[in-house]
Amino acid sequence: MSLPPADDVLFEVRGPKSWECMTSAELAGQLAETDCAIVPVGAVEQHAGHLPLGQDNFQISEIVRRSVIQLAGENRNVIFGPTIPFGPLANVRFPGCIHIRPSTLALLTKEVCLNLHRDGVNTIVLAMGHDLSLGALMVAARELAEETEDRLRVIVANWLPYVVSLLPKTFPGLPPGGRDGHGGAGETARMLAQHPKLVRSDLARDYHVAATRSETPFAHPVTAGGGVYAPRATTIRDQEFQGILGCPSLGTAEIGEVLYESLSHWLSDVVREYCFGASESYNY
């Protein structure tokens, strides 16, 4: 196996500084201005042969980074919180996957949020970057509300339904009735825009799965905006499946930039409404 030169710069980290990049004094300065933070929640998971294992962490942190900048431009200061890098996984037959149980993620998320709360953060937006983490994050948010008697507000932001609605318009070249998802055109485009040296385009392979939709309203996965949760340990059993769902061949850096701008603006809208808008939201 050949390794890149030791002095090869694979990617750059752009500002503003996240929680883990700040000094304690720098963080104290931000805490004096705001009690709101956005926490990216990703995963370390295979994305076939052409995208990095940390894809989910990279892209959700980039969405949060851009959102923090957009909100700061409106004099709405929000702290770029620490990334929670692990989550529950499926299809762990691929090397490199780091799987934790949903119950472990819920506990880890609560511990992270309580540490932020100790330092003065009273509103946290958990920006979900990995679909199988949604349930655990919702449990953590609910339990934190109860355990702190609403002194700590935790909002879970799931951008997947929005990106699902964007994909057919963004990639008109998708096969009729085809799906694009894990390691496909959207994720490939975003990584080409963010850290192109981490993309192995020579190893990308399109993998087509026909998209079916039930006639029953909202009878599709909760993570994509539907009303059904039907978990499986292995989502695709086809031995030809190499971790790609969709058409990475359609991804470009230009499209990735458009997607990042759209997704970060969506997150900014959520933060604006739930953290700086009405004090009460409608919940069952």
mmCIF file of N, CA and C in Angstrom, residues 118-250:
data_model
loop_
_atom_site.group_PDB
_atom_site.id
_atom_site.type_symbol
_atom_site.label_atom_id
_atom_site.label_comp_id
_atom_site.label_asym_id
_atom_site.label_seq_id
_atom_site.Cartn_x
_atom_site.Cartn_y
_atom_site.Cartn_z
ATOM 1 N N ARG A 118 -23.190 23.029 31.801
ATOM 2 C CA ARG A 118 -22.417 23.437 32.985
ATOM 3 C C ARG A 118 -21.662 24.732 32.729
ATOM 4 N N ASP A 119 -21.186 24.900 31.500
ATOM 5 C CA ASP A 119 -20.397 26.081 31.153
ATOM 6 C C ASP A 119 -21.251 27.269 30.728
ATOM 7 N N GLY A 120 -22.575 27.087 30.726
ATOM 8 C CA GLY A 120 -23.439 28.224 30.441
ATOM 9 C C GLY A 120 -24.246 28.137 29.168
ATOM 10 N N VAL A 121 -24.170 27.030 28.445
ATOM 11 C CA VAL A 121 -24.989 26.844 27.245
ATOM 12 C C VAL A 121 -26.366 26.357 27.667
ATOM 13 N N ASN A 122 -27.402 27.087 27.291
ATOM 14 C CA ASN A 122 -28.761 26.740 27.695
ATOM 15 C C ASN A 122 -29.652 26.280 26.539
ATOM 16 N N THR A 123 -29.155 26.456 25.305
ATOM 17 C CA THR A 123 -29.884 25.982 24.126
ATOM 18 C C THR A 123 -28.904 25.295 23.201
ATOM 19 N N ILE A 124 -29.209 24.055 22.859
ATOM 20 C CA ILE A 124 -28.334 23.262 21.999
ATOM 21 C C ILE A 124 -29.141 22.721 20.830
ATOM 22 N N VAL A 125 -28.610 22.923 19.626
ATOM 23 C CA VAL A 125 -29.182 22.308 18.437
ATOM 24 C C VAL A 125 -28.283 21.144 18.056
ATOM 25 N N LEU A 126 -28.830 19.927 18.095
ATOM 26 C CA LEU A 126 -28.097 18.745 17.659
ATOM 27 C C LEU A 126 -28.311 18.597 16.160
ATOM 28 N N ALA A 127 -27.266 18.875 15.375
ATOM 29 C CA ALA A 127 -27.358 18.782 13.915
ATOM 30 C C ALA A 127 -27.018 17.355 13.513
ATOM 31 N N MET A 128 -28.042 16.577 13.187
ATOM 32 C CA MET A 128 -27.858 15.165 12.880
ATOM 33 C C MET A 128 -27.179 14.990 11.528
ATOM 34 N N GLY A 129 -26.072 14.258 11.518
ATOM 35 C CA GLY A 129 -25.351 14.034 10.278
ATOM 36 C C GLY A 129 -25.333 12.591 9.829
ATOM 37 N N HIS A 130 -26.085 11.718 10.528
ATOM 38 C CA HIS A 130 -26.090 10.289 10.218
ATOM 39 C C HIS A 130 -27.470 9.743 10.553
ATOM 40 N N ASP A 131 -28.152 9.153 9.576
ATOM 41 C CA ASP A 131 -29.569 8.854 9.732
ATOM 42 C C ASP A 131 -29.897 7.912 10.883
ATOM 43 N N LEU A 132 -29.054 6.914 11.133
ATOM 44 C CA LEU A 132 -29.382 5.943 12.176
ATOM 45 C C LEU A 132 -29.256 6.524 13.585
ATOM 46 N N SER A 133 -28.767 7.739 13.695
ATOM 47 C CA SER A 133 -28.624 8.381 15.006
ATOM 48 C C SER A 133 -29.886 9.111 15.449
ATOM 49 N N LEU A 134 -30.846 9.275 14.555
ATOM 50 C CA LEU A 134 -31.996 10.140 14.854
ATOM 51 C C LEU A 134 -32.732 9.726 16.116
ATOM 52 N N GLY A 135 -33.070 8.442 16.243
ATOM 53 C CA GLY A 135 -33.829 7.992 17.407
ATOM 54 C C GLY A 135 -33.119 8.265 18.717
ATOM 55 N N ALA A 136 -31.818 7.987 18.751
ATOM 56 C CA ALA A 136 -31.041 8.201 19.973
ATOM 57 C C ALA A 136 -30.994 9.673 20.343
ATOM 58 N N LEU A 137 -30.862 10.540 19.359
ATOM 59 C CA LEU A 137 -30.807 11.969 19.632
ATOM 60 C C LEU A 137 -32.143 12.479 20.156
ATOM 61 N N MET A 138 -33.225 11.951 19.631
ATOM 62 C CA MET A 138 -34.545 12.357 20.113
ATOM 63 C C MET A 138 -34.752 11.924 21.559
ATOM 64 N N VAL A 139 -34.314 10.716 21.894
ATOM 65 C CA VAL A 139 -34.407 10.238 23.281
ATOM 66 C C VAL A 139 -33.571 11.125 24.197
ATOM 67 N N ALA A 140 -32.344 11.430 23.779
ATOM 68 C CA ALA A 140 -31.470 12.272 24.598
ATOM 69 C C ALA A 140 -32.090 13.642 24.832
ATOM 70 N N ALA A 141 -32.647 14.240 23.781
ATOM 71 C CA ALA A 141 -33.243 15.572 23.913
ATOM 72 C C ALA A 141 -34.416 15.548 24.877
ATOM 73 N N ARG A 142 -35.249 14.525 24.758
ATOM 74 C CA ARG A 142 -36.422 14.423 25.636
ATOM 75 C C ARG A 142 -36.010 14.236 27.094
ATOM 76 N N GLU A 143 -35.046 13.364 27.331
ATOM 77 C CA GLU A 143 -34.622 13.104 28.704
ATOM 78 C C GLU A 143 -33.926 14.321 29.314
ATOM 79 N N LEU A 144 -33.172 15.051 28.523
ATOM 80 C CA LEU A 144 -32.516 16.254 29.040
ATOM 81 C C LEU A 144 -33.536 17.316 29.424
ATOM 82 N N ALA A 145 -34.611 17.430 28.653
ATOM 83 C CA ALA A 145 -35.669 18.386 29.005
ATOM 84 C C ALA A 145 -36.261 18.040 30.365
ATOM 85 N N GLU A 146 -36.513 16.753 30.578
ATOM 86 C CA GLU A 146 -37.096 16.326 31.854
ATOM 87 C C GLU A 146 -36.113 16.486 33.010
ATOM 88 N N GLU A 147 -34.870 16.069 32.783
ATOM 89 C CA GLU A 147 -33.896 16.043 33.875
ATOM 90 C C GLU A 147 -33.425 17.433 34.286
ATOM 91 N N THR A 148 -33.529 18.403 33.387
ATOM 92 C CA THR A 148 -33.128 19.772 33.730
ATOM 93 C C THR A 148 -34.342 20.673 33.954
ATOM 94 N N GLU A 149 -35.537 20.087 33.894
ATOM 95 C CA GLU A 149 -36.786 20.855 34.042
ATOM 96 C C GLU A 149 -36.804 22.050 33.094
ATOM 97 N N ASP A 150 -36.405 21.778 31.864
ATOM 98 C CA ASP A 150 -36.419 22.749 30.761
ATOM 99 C C ASP A 150 -35.395 23.869 30.911
ATOM 100 N N ARG A 151 -34.473 23.742 31.861
ATOM 101 C CA ARG A 151 -33.409 24.747 31.933
ATOM 102 C C ARG A 151 -32.473 24.627 30.734
ATOM 103 N N LEU A 152 -32.377 23.409 30.205
ATOM 104 C CA LEU A 152 -31.601 23.172 28.998
ATOM 105 C C LEU A 152 -32.559 22.768 27.880
ATOM 106 N N ARG A 153 -32.557 23.550 26.791
ATOM 107 C CA ARG A 153 -33.387 23.239 25.628
ATOM 108 C C ARG A 153 -32.512 22.561 24.581
ATOM 109 N N VAL A 154 -32.953 21.393 24.106
ATOM 110 C CA VAL A 154 -32.208 20.650 23.086
ATOM 111 C C VAL A 154 -33.130 20.401 21.900
ATOM 112 N N ILE A 155 -32.703 20.843 20.732
ATOM 113 C CA ILE A 155 -33.477 20.705 19.497
ATOM 114 C C ILE A 155 -32.711 19.793 18.555
ATOM 115 N N VAL A 156 -33.385 18.808 17.980
ATOM 116 C CA VAL A 156 -32.762 17.906 17.018
ATOM 117 C C VAL A 156 -33.126 18.374 15.611
ATOM 118 N N ALA A 157 -32.116 18.643 14.788
ATOM 119 C CA ALA A 157 -32.330 19.132 13.423
ATOM 120 C C ALA A 157 -31.924 18.048 12.429
ATOM 121 N N ASN A 158 -32.893 17.556 11.663
ATOM 122 C CA ASN A 158 -32.670 16.502 10.682
ATOM 123 C C ASN A 158 -32.846 17.085 9.282
ATOM 124 N N TRP A 159 -31.741 17.275 8.552
ATOM 125 C CA TRP A 159 -31.781 17.909 7.247
ATOM 126 C C TRP A 159 -32.056 16.933 6.105
ATOM 127 N N LEU A 160 -32.141 15.637 6.409
ATOM 128 C CA LEU A 160 -32.288 14.649 5.343
ATOM 129 C C LEU A 160 -33.573 14.811 4.517
ATOM 130 N N PRO A 161 -34.739 15.076 5.135
ATOM 131 C CA PRO A 161 -35.924 15.274 4.284
ATOM 132 C C PRO A 161 -35.747 16.403 3.281
ATOM 133 N N TYR A 162 -35.044 17.436 3.683
ATOM 134 C CA TYR A 162 -34.826 18.566 2.776
ATOM 135 C C TYR A 162 -33.910 18.176 1.630
ATOM 136 N N VAL A 163 -32.799 17.476 1.950
ATOM 137 C CA VAL A 163 -31.878 17.112 0.873
ATOM 138 C C VAL A 163 -32.513 16.093 -0.069
ATOM 139 N N VAL A 164 -33.374 15.217 0.462
ATOM 140 C CA VAL A 164 -34.088 14.268 -0.404
ATOM 141 C C VAL A 164 -34.953 15.014 -1.416
ATOM 142 N N SER A 165 -35.560 16.108 -0.976
ATOM 143 C CA SER A 165 -36.389 16.903 -1.892
ATOM 144 C C SER A 165 -35.536 17.646 -2.922
ATOM 145 N N LEU A 166 -34.274 17.945 -2.576
ATOM 146 C CA LEU A 166 -33.394 18.675 -3.482
ATOM 147 C C LEU A 166 -32.798 17.794 -4.580
ATOM 148 N N LEU A 167 -32.580 16.515 -4.282
ATOM 149 C CA LEU A 167 -31.799 15.666 -5.173
ATOM 150 C C LEU A 167 -32.365 15.548 -6.589
ATOM 151 N N PRO A 168 -33.672 15.313 -6.778
ATOM 152 C CA PRO A 168 -34.161 15.179 -8.162
ATOM 153 C C PRO A 168 -33.938 16.437 -8.992
ATOM 154 N N LYS A 169 -34.020 17.610 -8.353
ATOM 155 C CA LYS A 169 -33.788 18.859 -9.079
ATOM 156 C C LYS A 169 -32.306 19.128 -9.277
ATOM 157 N N THR A 170 -31.507 18.684 -8.333
ATOM 158 C CA THR A 170 -30.071 18.940 -8.391
ATOM 159 C C THR A 170 -29.362 18.018 -9.377
ATOM 160 N N PHE A 171 -29.861 16.775 -9.465
ATOM 161 C CA PHE A 171 -29.240 15.776 -10.337
ATOM 162 C C PHE A 171 -30.279 15.235 -11.324
ATOM 163 N N PRO A 172 -30.602 16.006 -12.363
ATOM 164 C CA PRO A 172 -31.586 15.541 -13.337
ATOM 165 C C PRO A 172 -31.124 14.307 -14.090
ATOM 166 N N GLY A 173 -29.837 13.966 -14.021
ATOM 167 C CA GLY A 173 -29.320 12.797 -14.716
ATOM 168 C C GLY A 173 -29.537 11.485 -13.992
ATOM 169 N N LEU A 174 -30.157 11.522 -12.793
ATOM 170 C CA LEU A 174 -30.449 10.279 -12.086
ATOM 171 C C LEU A 174 -31.381 9.412 -12.925
ATOM 172 N N PRO A 175 -31.203 8.083 -12.910
ATOM 173 C CA PRO A 175 -32.099 7.208 -13.672
ATOM 174 C C PRO A 175 -33.544 7.395 -13.225
ATOM 175 N N PRO A 176 -34.508 7.295 -14.135
ATOM 176 C CA PRO A 176 -35.919 7.426 -13.755
ATOM 177 C C PRO A 176 -36.274 6.424 -12.659
ATOM 178 N N GLY A 177 -36.832 6.935 -11.572
ATOM 179 C CA GLY A 177 -37.188 6.069 -10.455
ATOM 180 C C GLY A 177 -36.010 5.616 -9.619
ATOM 181 N N GLY A 178 -34.811 6.132 -9.918
ATOM 182 C CA GLY A 178 -33.633 5.717 -9.176
ATOM 183 C C GLY A 178 -33.470 6.474 -7.870
ATOM 184 N N ARG A 179 -32.663 5.925 -6.994
ATOM 185 C CA ARG A 179 -32.397 6.554 -5.708
ATOM 186 C C ARG A 179 -30.959 7.042 -5.658
ATOM 187 N N ASP A 180 -30.736 8.059 -4.857
ATOM 188 C CA ASP A 180 -29.371 8.487 -4.578
ATOM 189 C C ASP A 180 -29.246 8.697 -3.075
ATOM 190 N N GLY A 181 -28.240 8.093 -2.499
ATOM 191 C CA GLY A 181 -28.101 8.212 -1.054
ATOM 192 C C GLY A 181 -26.676 8.019 -0.610
ATOM 193 N N HIS A 182 -26.434 6.955 0.148
ATOM 194 C CA HIS A 182 -25.167 6.719 0.814
ATOM 195 C C HIS A 182 -24.024 6.614 -0.184
ATOM 196 N N GLY A 183 -23.099 7.555 -0.117
ATOM 197 C CA GLY A 183 -21.939 7.537 -1.000
ATOM 198 C C GLY A 183 -22.243 7.910 -2.440
ATOM 199 N N GLY A 184 -23.457 8.414 -2.691
ATOM 200 C CA GLY A 184 -23.880 8.709 -4.049
ATOM 201 C C GLY A 184 -23.500 10.098 -4.522
ATOM 202 N N ALA A 185 -24.316 10.618 -5.434
ATOM 203 C CA ALA A 185 -24.004 11.900 -6.074
ATOM 204 C C ALA A 185 -23.922 13.040 -5.067
ATOM 205 N N GLY A 186 -24.880 13.101 -4.136
ATOM 206 C CA GLY A 186 -24.920 14.207 -3.188
ATOM 207 C C GLY A 186 -23.714 14.230 -2.266
ATOM 208 N N GLU A 187 -23.410 13.096 -1.648
ATOM 209 C CA GLU A 187 -22.279 13.057 -0.723
ATOM 210 C C GLU A 187 -20.955 13.242 -1.466
ATOM 211 N N THR A 188 -20.857 12.662 -2.651
ATOM 212 C CA THR A 188 -19.635 12.828 -3.428
ATOM 213 C C THR A 188 -19.433 14.289 -3.816
ATOM 214 N N ALA A 189 -20.503 14.942 -4.244
ATOM 215 C CA ALA A 189 -20.408 16.359 -4.625
ATOM 216 C C ALA A 189 -19.973 17.215 -3.438
ATOM 217 N N ARG A 190 -20.538 16.948 -2.266
ATOM 218 C CA ARG A 190 -20.193 17.769 -1.105
ATOM 219 C C ARG A 190 -18.729 17.583 -0.699
ATOM 220 N N MET A 191 -18.225 16.343 -0.770
ATOM 221 C CA MET A 191 -16.828 16.146 -0.404
ATOM 222 C C MET A 191 -15.884 16.708 -1.462
ATOM 223 N N LEU A 192 -16.286 16.678 -2.735
ATOM 224 C CA LEU A 192 -15.469 17.299 -3.771
ATOM 225 C C LEU A 192 -15.376 18.807 -3.562
ATOM 226 N N ALA A 193 -16.448 19.414 -3.057
ATOM 227 C CA ALA A 193 -16.430 20.847 -2.770
ATOM 228 C C ALA A 193 -15.642 21.157 -1.509
ATOM 229 N N GLN A 194 -15.632 20.244 -0.550
ATOM 230 C CA GLN A 194 -15.039 20.515 0.762
ATOM 231 C C GLN A 194 -13.576 20.081 0.837
ATOM 232 N N HIS A 195 -13.317 18.801 0.606
ATOM 233 C CA HIS A 195 -11.962 18.252 0.717
ATOM 234 C C HIS A 195 -11.695 17.308 -0.460
ATOM 235 N N PRO A 196 -11.450 17.845 -1.637
ATOM 236 C CA PRO A 196 -11.333 16.988 -2.825
ATOM 237 C C PRO A 196 -10.218 15.957 -2.751
ATOM 238 N N LYS A 197 -9.156 16.225 -1.983
ATOM 239 C CA LYS A 197 -8.064 15.257 -1.900
ATOM 240 C C LYS A 197 -8.455 13.985 -1.147
ATOM 241 N N LEU A 198 -9.594 14.031 -0.437
ATOM 242 C CA LEU A 198 -10.051 12.845 0.284
ATOM 243 C C LEU A 198 -10.961 11.964 -0.574
ATOM 244 N N VAL A 199 -11.234 12.380 -1.794
ATOM 245 C CA VAL A 199 -12.112 11.623 -2.687
ATOM 246 C C VAL A 199 -11.269 10.782 -3.638
ATOM 247 N N ARG A 200 -11.562 9.485 -3.675
ATOM 248 C CA ARG A 200 -10.908 8.586 -4.631
ATOM 249 C C ARG A 200 -11.881 8.327 -5.779
ATOM 250 N N SER A 201 -11.948 9.270 -6.693
ATOM 251 C CA SER A 201 -12.905 9.161 -7.800
ATOM 252 C C SER A 201 -12.653 7.929 -8.660
ATOM 253 N N ASP A 202 -11.414 7.456 -8.681
ATOM 254 C CA ASP A 202 -11.096 6.271 -9.484
ATOM 255 C C ASP A 202 -11.755 5.011 -8.942
ATOM 256 N N LEU A 203 -12.200 5.043 -7.693
ATOM 257 C CA LEU A 203 -12.830 3.875 -7.082
ATOM 258 C C LEU A 203 -14.351 3.997 -6.997
ATOM 259 N N ALA A 204 -14.901 5.088 -7.473
ATOM 260 C CA ALA A 204 -16.347 5.295 -7.405
ATOM 261 C C ALA A 204 -17.059 4.422 -8.431
ATOM 262 N N ARG A 205 -18.154 3.793 -7.998
ATOM 263 C CA ARG A 205 -18.954 2.958 -8.874
ATOM 264 C C ARG A 205 -20.432 3.242 -8.625
ATOM 265 N N ASP A 206 -21.173 3.527 -9.679
ATOM 266 C CA ASP A 206 -22.612 3.740 -9.531
ATOM 267 C C ASP A 206 -23.292 2.423 -9.152
ATOM 268 N N TYR A 207 -24.286 2.522 -8.289
ATOM 269 C CA TYR A 207 -25.059 1.347 -7.871
ATOM 270 C C TYR A 207 -26.519 1.760 -7.850
ATOM 271 N N HIS A 208 -27.306 1.192 -8.743
ATOM 272 C CA HIS A 208 -28.698 1.612 -8.914
ATOM 273 C C HIS A 208 -29.648 0.705 -8.138
ATOM 274 N N VAL A 209 -30.526 1.323 -7.381
ATOM 275 C CA VAL A 209 -31.624 0.622 -6.719
ATOM 276 C C VAL A 209 -32.896 1.356 -7.076
ATOM 277 N N ALA A 210 -33.888 0.626 -7.572
ATOM 278 C CA ALA A 210 -35.144 1.263 -7.952
ATOM 279 C C ALA A 210 -35.849 1.802 -6.717
ATOM 280 N N ALA A 211 -36.323 3.038 -6.797
ATOM 281 C CA ALA A 211 -37.055 3.655 -5.693
ATOM 282 C C ALA A 211 -38.530 3.297 -5.811
ATOM 283 N N THR A 212 -39.081 2.763 -4.750
ATOM 284 C CA THR A 212 -40.515 2.454 -4.708
ATOM 285 C C THR A 212 -41.165 3.288 -3.631
ATOM 286 N N ARG A 213 -42.371 3.700 -3.861
ATOM 287 C CA ARG A 213 -43.100 4.516 -2.895
ATOM 288 C C ARG A 213 -44.497 3.934 -2.703
ATOM 289 N N SER A 214 -44.818 3.643 -1.463
ATOM 290 C CA SER A 214 -46.130 3.096 -1.141
ATOM 291 C C SER A 214 -47.221 4.124 -1.447
ATOM 292 N N GLU A 215 -48.400 3.621 -1.762
ATOM 293 C CA GLU A 215 -49.531 4.516 -1.966
ATOM 294 C C GLU A 215 -50.054 5.068 -0.637
ATOM 295 N N THR A 216 -49.645 4.459 0.461
ATOM 296 C CA THR A 216 -50.040 4.952 1.776
ATOM 297 C C THR A 216 -49.286 6.241 2.086
ATOM 298 N N PRO A 217 -49.970 7.307 2.429
ATOM 299 C CA PRO A 217 -49.278 8.578 2.694
ATOM 300 C C PRO A 217 -48.222 8.447 3.793
ATOM 301 N N PHE A 218 -47.059 8.996 3.552
ATOM 302 C CA PHE A 218 -45.951 9.050 4.509
ATOM 303 C C PHE A 218 -45.489 7.670 4.973
ATOM 304 N N ALA A 219 -45.691 6.654 4.155
ATOM 305 C CA ALA A 219 -45.241 5.306 4.516
ATOM 306 C C ALA A 219 -43.806 5.081 4.044
ATOM 307 N N HIS A 220 -42.945 6.033 4.376
ATOM 308 C CA HIS A 220 -41.526 5.918 4.066
ATOM 309 C C HIS A 220 -40.735 6.297 5.320
ATOM 310 N N PRO A 221 -39.430 6.104 5.333
ATOM 311 C CA PRO A 221 -38.659 6.235 6.579
ATOM 312 C C PRO A 221 -38.784 7.597 7.260
ATOM 313 N N VAL A 222 -38.788 7.555 8.578
ATOM 314 C CA VAL A 222 -38.878 8.768 9.397
ATOM 315 C C VAL A 222 -37.741 9.722 9.060
ATOM 316 N N THR A 223 -36.546 9.202 8.848
ATOM 317 C CA THR A 223 -35.394 10.064 8.604
ATOM 318 C C THR A 223 -35.536 10.858 7.312
ATOM 319 N N ALA A 224 -36.352 10.351 6.372
ATOM 320 C CA ALA A 224 -36.562 11.053 5.109
ATOM 321 C C ALA A 224 -37.872 11.830 5.113
ATOM 322 N N GLY A 225 -38.455 12.034 6.294
ATOM 323 C CA GLY A 225 -39.672 12.820 6.412
ATOM 324 C C GLY A 225 -40.946 12.013 6.425
ATOM 325 N N GLY A 226 -40.825 10.693 6.488
ATOM 326 C CA GLY A 226 -42.000 9.840 6.519
ATOM 327 C C GLY A 226 -42.449 9.500 7.928
ATOM 328 N N GLY A 227 -43.270 8.471 8.031
ATOM 329 C CA GLY A 227 -43.824 8.112 9.336
ATOM 330 C C GLY A 227 -43.539 6.693 9.760
ATOM 331 N N VAL A 228 -42.565 6.034 9.131
ATOM 332 C CA VAL A 228 -42.309 4.626 9.412
ATOM 333 C C VAL A 228 -40.860 4.433 9.852
ATOM 334 N N TYR A 229 -40.688 3.626 10.886
ATOM 335 C CA TYR A 229 -39.356 3.253 11.339
ATOM 336 C C TYR A 229 -39.266 1.739 11.285
ATOM 337 N N ALA A 230 -38.404 1.211 10.419
ATOM 338 C CA ALA A 230 -38.272 -0.234 10.246
ATOM 339 C C ALA A 230 -36.794 -0.593 10.177
ATOM 340 N N PRO A 231 -36.120 -0.675 11.328
ATOM 341 C CA PRO A 231 -34.663 -0.857 11.336
ATOM 342 C C PRO A 231 -34.238 -2.261 10.919
ATOM 343 N N ARG A 232 -33.070 -2.334 10.293
ATOM 344 C CA ARG A 232 -32.431 -3.605 9.952
ATOM 345 C C ARG A 232 -30.936 -3.493 10.213
ATOM 346 N N ALA A 233 -30.338 -4.569 10.653
ATOM 347 C CA ALA A 233 -28.893 -4.557 10.909
ATOM 348 C C ALA A 233 -28.115 -4.454 9.608
ATOM 349 N N THR A 234 -28.626 -5.056 8.548
ATOM 350 C CA THR A 234 -28.003 -4.988 7.235
ATOM 351 C C THR A 234 -29.042 -4.502 6.247
ATOM 352 N N THR A 235 -28.849 -3.319 5.728
ATOM 353 C CA THR A 235 -29.887 -2.719 4.893
ATOM 354 C C THR A 235 -29.879 -3.252 3.476
ATOM 355 N N ILE A 236 -28.713 -3.625 2.959
ATOM 356 C CA ILE A 236 -28.619 -4.169 1.595
ATOM 357 C C ILE A 236 -27.767 -5.433 1.659
ATOM 358 N N ARG A 237 -28.357 -6.569 1.331
ATOM 359 C CA ARG A 237 -27.660 -7.852 1.447
ATOM 360 C C ARG A 237 -26.984 -8.292 0.157
ATOM 361 N N ASP A 238 -27.181 -7.571 -0.908
ATOM 362 C CA ASP A 238 -26.566 -7.890 -2.179
ATOM 363 C C ASP A 238 -25.041 -7.869 -2.038
ATOM 364 N N GLN A 239 -24.390 -8.976 -2.356
ATOM 365 C CA GLN A 239 -22.939 -9.048 -2.211
ATOM 366 C C GLN A 239 -22.212 -8.144 -3.201
ATOM 367 N N GLU A 240 -22.914 -7.704 -4.252
ATOM 368 C CA GLU A 240 -22.326 -6.775 -5.196
ATOM 369 C C GLU A 240 -22.332 -5.335 -4.672
ATOM 370 N N PHE A 241 -23.096 -5.105 -3.610
ATOM 371 C CA PHE A 241 -23.181 -3.770 -3.021
ATOM 372 C C PHE A 241 -21.853 -3.422 -2.370
ATOM 373 N N GLN A 242 -21.257 -2.326 -2.793
ATOM 374 C CA GLN A 242 -19.955 -1.910 -2.283
ATOM 375 C C GLN A 242 -20.029 -0.622 -1.469
ATOM 376 N N GLY A 243 -21.197 -0.362 -0.895
ATOM 377 C CA GLY A 243 -21.322 0.792 -0.012
ATOM 378 C C GLY A 243 -21.837 2.041 -0.685
ATOM 379 N N ILE A 244 -22.041 1.984 -1.988
ATOM 380 C CA ILE A 244 -22.545 3.145 -2.723
ATOM 381 C C ILE A 244 -24.008 2.927 -3.065
ATOM 382 N N LEU A 245 -24.830 3.923 -2.775
ATOM 383 C CA LEU A 245 -26.230 3.874 -3.170
ATOM 384 C C LEU A 245 -26.500 5.113 -4.017
ATOM 385 N N GLY A 246 -26.494 4.946 -5.322
ATOM 386 C CA GLY A 246 -26.734 6.088 -6.184
ATOM 387 C C GLY A 246 -25.658 6.253 -7.239
ATOM 388 N N CYS A 247 -25.429 7.495 -7.612
ATOM 389 C CA CYS A 247 -24.591 7.799 -8.782
ATOM 390 C C CYS A 247 -23.503 8.805 -8.441
ATOM 391 N N PRO A 248 -22.419 8.365 -7.812
ATOM 392 C CA PRO A 248 -21.333 9.311 -7.521
ATOM 393 C C PRO A 248 -20.746 9.934 -8.778
ATOM 394 N N SER A 249 -20.917 9.287 -9.921
ATOM 395 C CA SER A 249 -20.383 9.831 -11.168
ATOM 396 C C SER A 249 -20.997 11.179 -11.524
ATOM 397 N N LEU A 250 -22.161 11.494 -10.944
ATOM 398 C CA LEU A 250 -22.834 12.762 -11.236
ATOM 399 C C LEU A 250 -22.365 13.899 -10.328
#
